[in-house]
Short mmCIF file of C-alpha atoms in Angstrom, two decimals:
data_model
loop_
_atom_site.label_atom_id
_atom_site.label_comp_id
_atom_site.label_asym_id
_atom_site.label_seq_id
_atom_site.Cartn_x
_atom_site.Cartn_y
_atom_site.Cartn_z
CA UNK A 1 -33.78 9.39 16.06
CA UNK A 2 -30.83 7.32 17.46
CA UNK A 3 -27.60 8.70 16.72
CA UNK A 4 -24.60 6.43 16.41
CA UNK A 5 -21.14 6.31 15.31
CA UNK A 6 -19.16 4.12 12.98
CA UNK A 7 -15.71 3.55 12.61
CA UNK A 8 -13.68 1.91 9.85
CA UNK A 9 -10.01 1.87 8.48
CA UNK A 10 -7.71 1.66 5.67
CA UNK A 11 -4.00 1.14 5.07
CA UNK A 12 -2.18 2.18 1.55
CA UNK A 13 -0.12 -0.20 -0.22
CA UNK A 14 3.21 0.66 2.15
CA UNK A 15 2.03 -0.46 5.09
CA UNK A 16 4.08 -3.60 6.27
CA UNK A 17 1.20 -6.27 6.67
CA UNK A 18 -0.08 -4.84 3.69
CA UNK A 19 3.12 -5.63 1.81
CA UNK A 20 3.08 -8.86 3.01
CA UNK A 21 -0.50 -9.35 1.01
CA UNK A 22 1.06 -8.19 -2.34
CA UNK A 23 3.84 -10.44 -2.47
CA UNK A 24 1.66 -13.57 -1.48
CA UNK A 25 -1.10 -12.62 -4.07
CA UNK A 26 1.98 -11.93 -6.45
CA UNK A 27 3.47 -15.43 -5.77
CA UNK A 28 0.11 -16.42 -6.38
CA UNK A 29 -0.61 -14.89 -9.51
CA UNK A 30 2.50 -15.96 -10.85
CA UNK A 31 1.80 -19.65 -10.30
CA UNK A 32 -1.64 -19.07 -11.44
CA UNK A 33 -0.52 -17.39 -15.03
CA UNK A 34 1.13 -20.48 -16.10
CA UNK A 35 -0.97 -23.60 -14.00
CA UNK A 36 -4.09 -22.42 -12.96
CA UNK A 37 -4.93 -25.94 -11.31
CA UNK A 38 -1.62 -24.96 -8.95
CA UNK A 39 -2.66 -25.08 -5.18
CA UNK A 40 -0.95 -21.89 -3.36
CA UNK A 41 -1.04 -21.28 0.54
CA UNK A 42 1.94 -18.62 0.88
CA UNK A 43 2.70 -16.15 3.67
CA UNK A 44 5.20 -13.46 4.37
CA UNK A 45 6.94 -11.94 6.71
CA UNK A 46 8.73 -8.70 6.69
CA UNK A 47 10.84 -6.63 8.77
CA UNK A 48 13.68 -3.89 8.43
CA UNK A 49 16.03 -5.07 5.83
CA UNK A 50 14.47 -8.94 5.63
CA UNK A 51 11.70 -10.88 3.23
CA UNK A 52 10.61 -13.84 4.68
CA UNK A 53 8.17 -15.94 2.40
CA UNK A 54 6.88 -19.62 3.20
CA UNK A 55 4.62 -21.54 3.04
CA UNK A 56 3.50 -24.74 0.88
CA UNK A 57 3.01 -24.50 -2.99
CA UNK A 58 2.33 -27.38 -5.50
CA UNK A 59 2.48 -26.83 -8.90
CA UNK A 60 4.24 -28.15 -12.61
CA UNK A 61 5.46 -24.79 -13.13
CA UNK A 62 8.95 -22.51 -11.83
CA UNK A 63 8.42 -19.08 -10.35
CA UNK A 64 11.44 -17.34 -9.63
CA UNK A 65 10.36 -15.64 -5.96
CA UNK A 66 12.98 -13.15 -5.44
CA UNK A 67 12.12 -11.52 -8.60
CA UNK A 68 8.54 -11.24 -7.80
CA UNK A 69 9.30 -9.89 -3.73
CA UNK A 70 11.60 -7.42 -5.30
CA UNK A 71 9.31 -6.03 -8.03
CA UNK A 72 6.20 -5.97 -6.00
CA UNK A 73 8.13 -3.83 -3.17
CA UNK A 74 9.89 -1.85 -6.25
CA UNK A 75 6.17 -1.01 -7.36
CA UNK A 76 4.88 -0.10 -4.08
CA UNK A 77 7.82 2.60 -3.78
CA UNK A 78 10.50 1.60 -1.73
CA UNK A 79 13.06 1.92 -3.70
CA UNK A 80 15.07 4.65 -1.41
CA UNK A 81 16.95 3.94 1.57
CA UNK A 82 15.39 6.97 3.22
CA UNK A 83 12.54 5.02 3.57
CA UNK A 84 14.24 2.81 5.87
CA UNK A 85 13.67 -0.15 3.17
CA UNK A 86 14.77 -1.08 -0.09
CA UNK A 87 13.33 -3.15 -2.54
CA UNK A 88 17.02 -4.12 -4.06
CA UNK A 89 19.25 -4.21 -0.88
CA UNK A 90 16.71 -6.45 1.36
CA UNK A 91 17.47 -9.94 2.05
CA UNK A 92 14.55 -12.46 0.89
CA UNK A 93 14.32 -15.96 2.45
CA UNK A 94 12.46 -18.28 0.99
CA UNK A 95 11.00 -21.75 2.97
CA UNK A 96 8.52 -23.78 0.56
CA UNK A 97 7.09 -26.80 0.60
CA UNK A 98 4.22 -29.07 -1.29
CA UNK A 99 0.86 -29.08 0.22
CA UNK A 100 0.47 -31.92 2.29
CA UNK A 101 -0.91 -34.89 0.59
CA UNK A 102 -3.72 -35.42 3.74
CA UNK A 103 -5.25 -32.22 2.76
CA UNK A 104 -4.60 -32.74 -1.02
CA UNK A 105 -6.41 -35.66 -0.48
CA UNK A 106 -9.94 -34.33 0.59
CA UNK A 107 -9.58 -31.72 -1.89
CA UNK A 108 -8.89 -33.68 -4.92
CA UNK A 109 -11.87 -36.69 -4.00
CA UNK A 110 -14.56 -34.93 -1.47
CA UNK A 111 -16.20 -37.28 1.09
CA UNK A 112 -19.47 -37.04 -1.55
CA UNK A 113 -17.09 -38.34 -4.31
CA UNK A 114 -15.92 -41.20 -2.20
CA UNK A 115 -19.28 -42.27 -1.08
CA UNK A 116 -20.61 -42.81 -4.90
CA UNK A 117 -21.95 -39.03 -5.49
CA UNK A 118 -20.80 -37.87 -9.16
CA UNK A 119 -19.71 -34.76 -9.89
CA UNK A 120 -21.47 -31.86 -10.82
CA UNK A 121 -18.40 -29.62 -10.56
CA UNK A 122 -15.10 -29.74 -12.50
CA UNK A 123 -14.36 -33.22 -13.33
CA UNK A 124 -15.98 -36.93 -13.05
CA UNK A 125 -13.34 -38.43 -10.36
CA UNK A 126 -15.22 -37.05 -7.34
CA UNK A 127 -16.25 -33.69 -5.85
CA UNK A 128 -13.49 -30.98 -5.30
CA UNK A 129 -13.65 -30.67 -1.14
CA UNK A 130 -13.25 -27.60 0.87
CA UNK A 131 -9.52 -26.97 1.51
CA UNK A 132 -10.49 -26.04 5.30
CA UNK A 133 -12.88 -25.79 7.80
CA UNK A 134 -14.31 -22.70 8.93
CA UNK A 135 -17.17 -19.74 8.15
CA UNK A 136 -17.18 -17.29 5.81
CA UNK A 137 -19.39 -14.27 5.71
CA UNK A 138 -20.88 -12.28 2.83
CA UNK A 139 -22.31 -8.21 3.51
CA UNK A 140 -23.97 -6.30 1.31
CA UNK A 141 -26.42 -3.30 2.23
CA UNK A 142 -27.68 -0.46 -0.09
CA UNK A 143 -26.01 2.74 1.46
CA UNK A 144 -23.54 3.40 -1.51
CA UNK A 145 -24.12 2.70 -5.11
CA UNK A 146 -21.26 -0.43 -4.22
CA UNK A 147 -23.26 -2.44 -2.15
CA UNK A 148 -20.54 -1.50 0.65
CA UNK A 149 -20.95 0.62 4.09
CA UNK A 150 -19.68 4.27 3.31
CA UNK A 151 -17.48 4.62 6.41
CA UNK A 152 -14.80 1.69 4.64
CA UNK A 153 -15.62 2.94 1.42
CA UNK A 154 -14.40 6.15 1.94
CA UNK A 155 -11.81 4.70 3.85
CA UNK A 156 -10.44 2.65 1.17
CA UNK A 157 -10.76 5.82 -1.18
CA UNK A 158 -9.07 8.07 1.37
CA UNK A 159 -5.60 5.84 1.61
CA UNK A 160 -5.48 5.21 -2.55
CA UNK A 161 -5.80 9.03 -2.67
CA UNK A 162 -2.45 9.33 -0.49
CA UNK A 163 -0.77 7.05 -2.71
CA UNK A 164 -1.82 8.89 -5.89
CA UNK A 165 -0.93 12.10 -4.67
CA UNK A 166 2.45 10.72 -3.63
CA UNK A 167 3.58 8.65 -7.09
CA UNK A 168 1.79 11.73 -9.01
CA UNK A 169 4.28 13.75 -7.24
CA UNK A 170 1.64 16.05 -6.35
CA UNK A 171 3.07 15.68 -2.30
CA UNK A 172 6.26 14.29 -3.35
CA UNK A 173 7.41 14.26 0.37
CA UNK A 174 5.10 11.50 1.59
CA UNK A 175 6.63 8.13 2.14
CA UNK A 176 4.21 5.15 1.03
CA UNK A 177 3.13 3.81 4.34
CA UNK A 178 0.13 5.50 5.91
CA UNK A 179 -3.51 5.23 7.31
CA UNK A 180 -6.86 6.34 7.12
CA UNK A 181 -10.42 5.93 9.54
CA UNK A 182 -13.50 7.34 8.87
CA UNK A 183 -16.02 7.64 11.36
CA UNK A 184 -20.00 7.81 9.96
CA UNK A 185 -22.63 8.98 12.19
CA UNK A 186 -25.93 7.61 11.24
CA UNK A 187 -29.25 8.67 12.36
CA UNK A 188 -31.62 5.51 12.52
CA UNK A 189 -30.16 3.63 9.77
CA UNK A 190 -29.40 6.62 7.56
CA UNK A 191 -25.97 8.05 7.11
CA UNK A 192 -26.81 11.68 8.47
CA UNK A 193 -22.75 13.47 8.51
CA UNK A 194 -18.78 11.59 8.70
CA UNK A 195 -18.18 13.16 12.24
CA UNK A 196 -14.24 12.29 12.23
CA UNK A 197 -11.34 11.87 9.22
CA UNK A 198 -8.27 10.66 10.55
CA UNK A 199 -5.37 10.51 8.24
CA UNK A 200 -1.34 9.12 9.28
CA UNK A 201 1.18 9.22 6.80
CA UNK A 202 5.25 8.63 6.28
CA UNK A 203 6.51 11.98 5.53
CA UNK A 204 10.24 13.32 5.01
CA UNK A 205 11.94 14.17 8.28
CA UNK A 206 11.81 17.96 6.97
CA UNK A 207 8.16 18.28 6.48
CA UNK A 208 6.51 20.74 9.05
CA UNK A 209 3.36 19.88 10.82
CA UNK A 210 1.26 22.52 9.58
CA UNK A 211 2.50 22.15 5.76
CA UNK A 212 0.90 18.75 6.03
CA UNK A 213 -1.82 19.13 7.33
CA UNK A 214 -3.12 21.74 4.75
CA UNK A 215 -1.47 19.42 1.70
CA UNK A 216 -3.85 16.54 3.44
CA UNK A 217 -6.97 18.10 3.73
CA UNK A 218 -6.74 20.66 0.80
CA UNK A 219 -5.36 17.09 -1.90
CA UNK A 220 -6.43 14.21 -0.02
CA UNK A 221 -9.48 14.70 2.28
CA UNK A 222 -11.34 17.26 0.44
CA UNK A 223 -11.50 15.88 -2.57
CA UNK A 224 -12.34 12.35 -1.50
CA UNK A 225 -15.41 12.90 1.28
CA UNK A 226 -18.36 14.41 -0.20
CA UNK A 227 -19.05 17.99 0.84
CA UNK A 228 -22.58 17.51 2.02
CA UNK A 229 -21.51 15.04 4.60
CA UNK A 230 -19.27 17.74 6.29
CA UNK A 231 -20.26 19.97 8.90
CA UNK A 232 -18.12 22.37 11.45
CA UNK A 233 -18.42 20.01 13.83
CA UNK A 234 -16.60 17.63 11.43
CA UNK A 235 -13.05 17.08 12.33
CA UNK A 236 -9.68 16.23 10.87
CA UNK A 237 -7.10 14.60 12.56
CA UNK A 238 -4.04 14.57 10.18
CA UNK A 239 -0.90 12.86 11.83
CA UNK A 240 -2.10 13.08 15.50
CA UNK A 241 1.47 11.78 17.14
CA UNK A 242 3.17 14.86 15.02
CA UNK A 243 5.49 13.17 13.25
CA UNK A 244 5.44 9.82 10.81
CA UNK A 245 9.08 9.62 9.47
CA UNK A 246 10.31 6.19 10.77
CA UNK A 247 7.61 3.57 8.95
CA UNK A 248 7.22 0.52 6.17
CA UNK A 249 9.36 -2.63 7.62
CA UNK A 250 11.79 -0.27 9.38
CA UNK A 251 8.96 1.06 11.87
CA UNK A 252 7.00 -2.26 12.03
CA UNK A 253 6.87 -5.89 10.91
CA UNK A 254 4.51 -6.90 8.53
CA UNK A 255 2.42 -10.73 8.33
CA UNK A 256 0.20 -12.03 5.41
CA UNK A 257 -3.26 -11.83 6.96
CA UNK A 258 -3.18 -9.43 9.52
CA UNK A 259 -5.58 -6.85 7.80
CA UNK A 260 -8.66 -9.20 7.32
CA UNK A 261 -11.65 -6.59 8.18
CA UNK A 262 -9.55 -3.62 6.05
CA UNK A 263 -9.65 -6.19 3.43
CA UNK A 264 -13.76 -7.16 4.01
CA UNK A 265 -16.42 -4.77 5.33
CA UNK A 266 -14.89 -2.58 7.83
CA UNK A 267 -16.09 -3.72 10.88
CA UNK A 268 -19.64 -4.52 9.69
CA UNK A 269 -21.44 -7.82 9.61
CA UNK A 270 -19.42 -11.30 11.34
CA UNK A 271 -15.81 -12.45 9.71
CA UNK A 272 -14.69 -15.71 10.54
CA UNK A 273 -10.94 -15.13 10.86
CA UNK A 274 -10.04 -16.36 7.71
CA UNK A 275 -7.55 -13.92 5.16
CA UNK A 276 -7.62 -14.38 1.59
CA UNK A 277 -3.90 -13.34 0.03
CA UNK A 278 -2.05 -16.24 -0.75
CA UNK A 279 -4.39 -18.77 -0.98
CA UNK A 280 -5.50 -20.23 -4.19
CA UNK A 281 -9.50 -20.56 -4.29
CA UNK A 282 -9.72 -24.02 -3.59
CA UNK A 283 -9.00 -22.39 0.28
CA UNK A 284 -12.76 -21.84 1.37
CA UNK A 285 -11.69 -19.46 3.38
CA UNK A 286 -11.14 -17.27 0.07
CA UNK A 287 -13.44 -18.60 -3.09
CA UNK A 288 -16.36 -18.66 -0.48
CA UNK A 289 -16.13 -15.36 1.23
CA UNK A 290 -16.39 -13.58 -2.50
CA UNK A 291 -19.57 -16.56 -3.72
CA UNK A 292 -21.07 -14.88 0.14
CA UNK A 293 -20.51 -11.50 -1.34
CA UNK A 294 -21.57 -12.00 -4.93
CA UNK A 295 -24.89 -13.80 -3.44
CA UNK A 296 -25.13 -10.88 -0.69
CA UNK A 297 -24.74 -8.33 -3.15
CA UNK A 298 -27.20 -9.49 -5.74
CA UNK A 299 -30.16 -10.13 -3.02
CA UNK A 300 -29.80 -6.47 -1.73
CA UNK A 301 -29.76 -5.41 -5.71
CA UNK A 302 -32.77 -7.27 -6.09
CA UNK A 303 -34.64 -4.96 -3.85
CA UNK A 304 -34.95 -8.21 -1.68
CA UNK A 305 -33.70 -6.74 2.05
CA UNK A 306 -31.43 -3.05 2.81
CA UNK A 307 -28.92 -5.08 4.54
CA UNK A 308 -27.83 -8.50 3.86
CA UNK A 309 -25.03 -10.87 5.49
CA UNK A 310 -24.83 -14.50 4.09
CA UNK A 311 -22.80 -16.96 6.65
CA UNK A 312 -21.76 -20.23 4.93
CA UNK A 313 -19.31 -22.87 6.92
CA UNK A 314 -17.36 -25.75 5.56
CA UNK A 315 -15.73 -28.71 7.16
CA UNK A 316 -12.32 -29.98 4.91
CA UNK A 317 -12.69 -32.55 2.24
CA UNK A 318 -16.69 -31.88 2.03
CA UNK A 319 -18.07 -30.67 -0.83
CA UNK A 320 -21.38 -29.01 0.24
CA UNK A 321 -21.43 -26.43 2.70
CA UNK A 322 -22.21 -27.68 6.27
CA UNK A 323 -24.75 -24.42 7.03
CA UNK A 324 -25.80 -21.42 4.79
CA UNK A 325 -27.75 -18.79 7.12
CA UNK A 326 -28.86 -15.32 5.62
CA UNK A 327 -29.63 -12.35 8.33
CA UNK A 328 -31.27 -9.08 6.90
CA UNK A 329 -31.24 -6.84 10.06
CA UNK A 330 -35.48 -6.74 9.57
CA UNK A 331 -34.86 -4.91 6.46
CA UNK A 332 -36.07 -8.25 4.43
CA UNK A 333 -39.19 -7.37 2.13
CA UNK A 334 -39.39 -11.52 2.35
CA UNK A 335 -38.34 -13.47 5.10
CA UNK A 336 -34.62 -14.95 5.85
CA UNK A 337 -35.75 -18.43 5.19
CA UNK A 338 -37.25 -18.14 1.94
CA UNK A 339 -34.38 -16.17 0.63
CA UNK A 340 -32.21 -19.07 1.79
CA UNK A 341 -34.30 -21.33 -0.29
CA UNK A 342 -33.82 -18.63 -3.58
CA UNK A 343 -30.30 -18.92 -2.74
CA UNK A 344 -30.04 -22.59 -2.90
CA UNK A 345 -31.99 -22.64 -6.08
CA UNK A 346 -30.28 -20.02 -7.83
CA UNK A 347 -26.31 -20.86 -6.68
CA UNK A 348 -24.33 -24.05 -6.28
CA UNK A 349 -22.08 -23.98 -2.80
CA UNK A 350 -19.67 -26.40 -3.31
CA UNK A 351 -15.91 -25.15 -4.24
CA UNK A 352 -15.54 -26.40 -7.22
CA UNK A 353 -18.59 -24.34 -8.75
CA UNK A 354 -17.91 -21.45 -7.24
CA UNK A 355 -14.28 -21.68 -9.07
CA UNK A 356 -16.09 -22.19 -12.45
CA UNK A 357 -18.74 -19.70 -11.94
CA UNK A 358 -16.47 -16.74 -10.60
CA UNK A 359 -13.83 -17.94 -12.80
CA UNK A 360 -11.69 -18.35 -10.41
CA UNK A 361 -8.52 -19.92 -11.97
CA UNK A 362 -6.90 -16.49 -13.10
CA UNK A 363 -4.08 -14.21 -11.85
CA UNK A 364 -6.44 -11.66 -10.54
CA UNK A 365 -5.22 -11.75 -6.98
CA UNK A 366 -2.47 -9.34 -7.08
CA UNK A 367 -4.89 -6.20 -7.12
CA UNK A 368 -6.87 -6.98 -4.23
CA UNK A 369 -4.21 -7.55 -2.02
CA UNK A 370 -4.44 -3.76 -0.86
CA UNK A 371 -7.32 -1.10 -1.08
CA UNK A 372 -10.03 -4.06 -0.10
CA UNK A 373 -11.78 -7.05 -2.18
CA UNK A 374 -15.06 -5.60 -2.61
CA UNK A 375 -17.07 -2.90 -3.78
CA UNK A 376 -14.19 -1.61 -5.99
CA UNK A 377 -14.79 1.04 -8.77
CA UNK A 378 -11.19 0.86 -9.96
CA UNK A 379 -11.20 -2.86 -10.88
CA UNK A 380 -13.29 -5.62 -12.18
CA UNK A 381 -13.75 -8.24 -9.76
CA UNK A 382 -16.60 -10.94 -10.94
CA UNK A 383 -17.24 -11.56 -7.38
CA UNK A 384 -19.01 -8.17 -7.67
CA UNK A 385 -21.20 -8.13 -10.79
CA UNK A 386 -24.75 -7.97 -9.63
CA UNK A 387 -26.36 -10.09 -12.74
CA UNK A 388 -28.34 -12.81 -10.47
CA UNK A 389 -30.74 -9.64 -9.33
CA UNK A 390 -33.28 -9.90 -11.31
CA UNK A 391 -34.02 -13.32 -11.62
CA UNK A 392 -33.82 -13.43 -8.07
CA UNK A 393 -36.53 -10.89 -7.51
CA UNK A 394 -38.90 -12.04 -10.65
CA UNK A 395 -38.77 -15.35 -8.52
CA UNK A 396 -39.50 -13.64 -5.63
CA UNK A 397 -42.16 -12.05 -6.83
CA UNK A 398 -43.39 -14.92 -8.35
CA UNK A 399 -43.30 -17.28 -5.30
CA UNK A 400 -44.04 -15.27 -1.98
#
């Protein structure tokens, strides 16, 4: 059979872009607890010493943003100035403005509202638009009992391991930025060994090369990559530069949406360059990448293909999507075009039900901001519940 390799990574809460994601989703959250119709597009910046967050925001109610930047870096764990950042001492910035009433606009009315089509969605005033254009993409295949390719899985698992062991206090010397690839080889299609475990961590400057390595492997690796998949070929790469002391903010600057296949699939299926922290789901670019994985998801649980990526694109104001295409890598046990046809008679596309039927409108945001959006065991996430599978394969059995 055909060997290949796979490669996919992770970053832990501390990492600077990923800092950036949990105070947006916090901002967001925070609007969201007290007006969920409140339309949020916010981004940070950060850097040694400085919070930057902008970005445009409308809502009825007050959120006091230097609170919530201070306890959502407080939480991650800078708190020390030995990290080189400090969640009290940093100077936060703030630049916010409404959203601009041209986009509000298409949003609020959809070009189907405006040409006489009632709404099926939220209200009777028009159709809720598509906050943006662009293309969203949905994966699902049936490798792990999640839905979710095992090289990001474990991945994902690897780097919320390294922060456990280091708020647990069971490695008390690790700082709380760090990183973690996995690297599957697959045989045909099957998973057959993870070939390579790489692991980069903050550390205190006194911490000896050797003394982390073992801690890694023996509290973090070992007990996170399952001993069949390990071989003595297998190999573990734990700080490769030899030294991770300088990192967070002080080692590099972070951006919202910089980590957007850590926060998807890993480097499997398409991504259409859309992130998702910040943006409240009337953003497209969010609320439809998790209806694309809640519709991938439930056609691979229905037995319906291995492998499953749903594409759906938007164009801004317009309610329904402007293409829906499903590919299935030949694994399909019915072809792509009739389970595009199951799809559109099973789910409704446009934002504004996709808000109503993932219940959308919630301060949920916060938690997916690091450790990825989907196939999560640790949270619930209704963008993952797999309760359309078997109506979609009784109709599938029924029609083809």
């Amino acid at each position: 059979m055909q060997r290949r390799l796979f490669t996919s990574e992770s970053v832990t809460e501390g990492h600077p872009d990923k800092i950036c994601d949990q105070i947006s989703d916090a901002v967001l959250d925070a609007v969201l607890e007290e007006d969920p119709q409140g339309r949020v597009a916010c981004e940070t910046a950060i850097t040694t010493g400085l919070v930057l967050v902008m970005g445009e925001i409308s809502t009825k109610t007050h959120i006091d943003i230097p609170r919530i930047v201070r306890e959502t870096i407080s939480g991650i764990g800078y708190t020390k100035e030995n990290h080189g950042f400090d969640s009290q001492s940093c100077t936060i910035i703030t630049s916010i403005d409404r959203q601009s009433p041209d986009i509000a606009m298409g949003v609020d009315n959809a070009l189907e509202g405006r040409q006489g089509n009632p709404d099926r969605g939220e209200d009777s005033s028009g159709q809720t638009g598509a906050g943006d254009q662009g293309m969203m993409f949905g994966f699902a295949c049936n490798e792990t009992p999640e839905f979710m390719p095992l090289s990001i899985l474990l991945a994902h698992e690897l780097t919320m391991r390294l922060s456990r062991v280091r708020k647990e206090g069971i490695l008390p010397y690790l700082g709380p930025d760090g990183k973690s690839q996995v690297t599957v080889e697959y045989k045909g299609n099957k998973v057959s060994r993870v070939d390579t475990v790489v692991v980069s961590i903050q550390h205190s400057p006194d911490t000896e090369q050797k003394t982390l390595r073992k801690d890694i492997i023996e509290h973090v690796i070992k007990p996170i990559i399952p001993e069949d998949l390990l071989d003595g070929d297998t190999r573990f790469l734990v700080n490769p530069t030899g030294r991770f002391v300088v990192g967070g903010p002080q080692g590099d600057s972070g951006l919202t949406g910089r980590k957007i296949i850590v926060d998807t699939y890993g480097g499997h299926g398409h991504h259409g360059g859309g992130s998702f922290s910040g943006k409240d789901p009337t953003k497209v670019d969010r609320s439809a990448a998790y209806m694309a994985r809640y519709i991938a998801k439930n056609i691979v649980a229905a037995g319906l293909a291995d492998k499953c990526e749903l594409g759906l694109a938007y164009a801004i104001g317009v309610a329904e999507p402007v293409s829906v295409l499903v590919e299935t890598f030949g694994t399909g046990k019915i072809s792509d075009e009739k389970i595009i046809s199951l799809i559109k008679d099973n789910f409704d596309l446009r934002p504004a039900s996709i808000i109503k039927d993932l219940d959308l409108r919630r301060p949920i945001y916060r938690q997916t901001a690091a450790y990825g959006h989907f196939g999560r065991k640790d949270i619930d996430l209704p963008w993952e519940n797999s309760d359309k599978a078997e109506i979609l394969k009784e109709q599938a059995g029924r029609l083809y």
